[in-house]
C-alpha angles and dihedrals in degrees: 000000000000111000093192143333122246130213117187125185133173127194130179112218118196094224134088120276095246092053094047094047091048090055092053092046090064107086090200088072091065092078091054092050095050121084115257091233088072094058087219118190132169111234097185111100114247157275090058115200107208116218138123107305097024111143122204126190122206139181123213141156122234109197090330095314112120113229131187114204131188123193132182129207102237100176127026117185108156129233097006110044149359133176128208125191132190115251094179132359145082099324132071086215130014116169115166120187116194114195128185127189133169111251133167097342092313140057131279109214118196124189120193115182121186112190142164131189126226125239100062113236092008089056091049091051091048089050092053094044102040122340099067091055092044092054090048091049091051091054092043088056091046091051090053094047092049090051090051093045095056101036113110096004113133 
């Protein structure tokens, strides 16, 4: 039995660690990093101060199905790491570790997402048929947007 699925992505960003971490600390940047096809919107009133215990509510649409999602920052270790987990939403488990490390005059950003769908065998079938690829597409889009965000900034 699969306990959870894992997605791991690394991206080198040609900017200093402090600048990159500051960008990811700003919850408003989440909307710009999320594909338009998800209709992602932050519901939590701003400004949002990110720290351990911060909860953020979102609304999105997955293939026309409206979804409300609440995450909590579980670990906050600036400027090297933070972890957000789903409190309520579409997954049975969503645990996203964001790591940042200086490397080669820039910053290596590593995302590790452990997730699991509800509904037992039906969830596993949905993962194989659609969800795995959707999660990958979301992070592919994010990779592209991050590249665009940090190109040409000095």
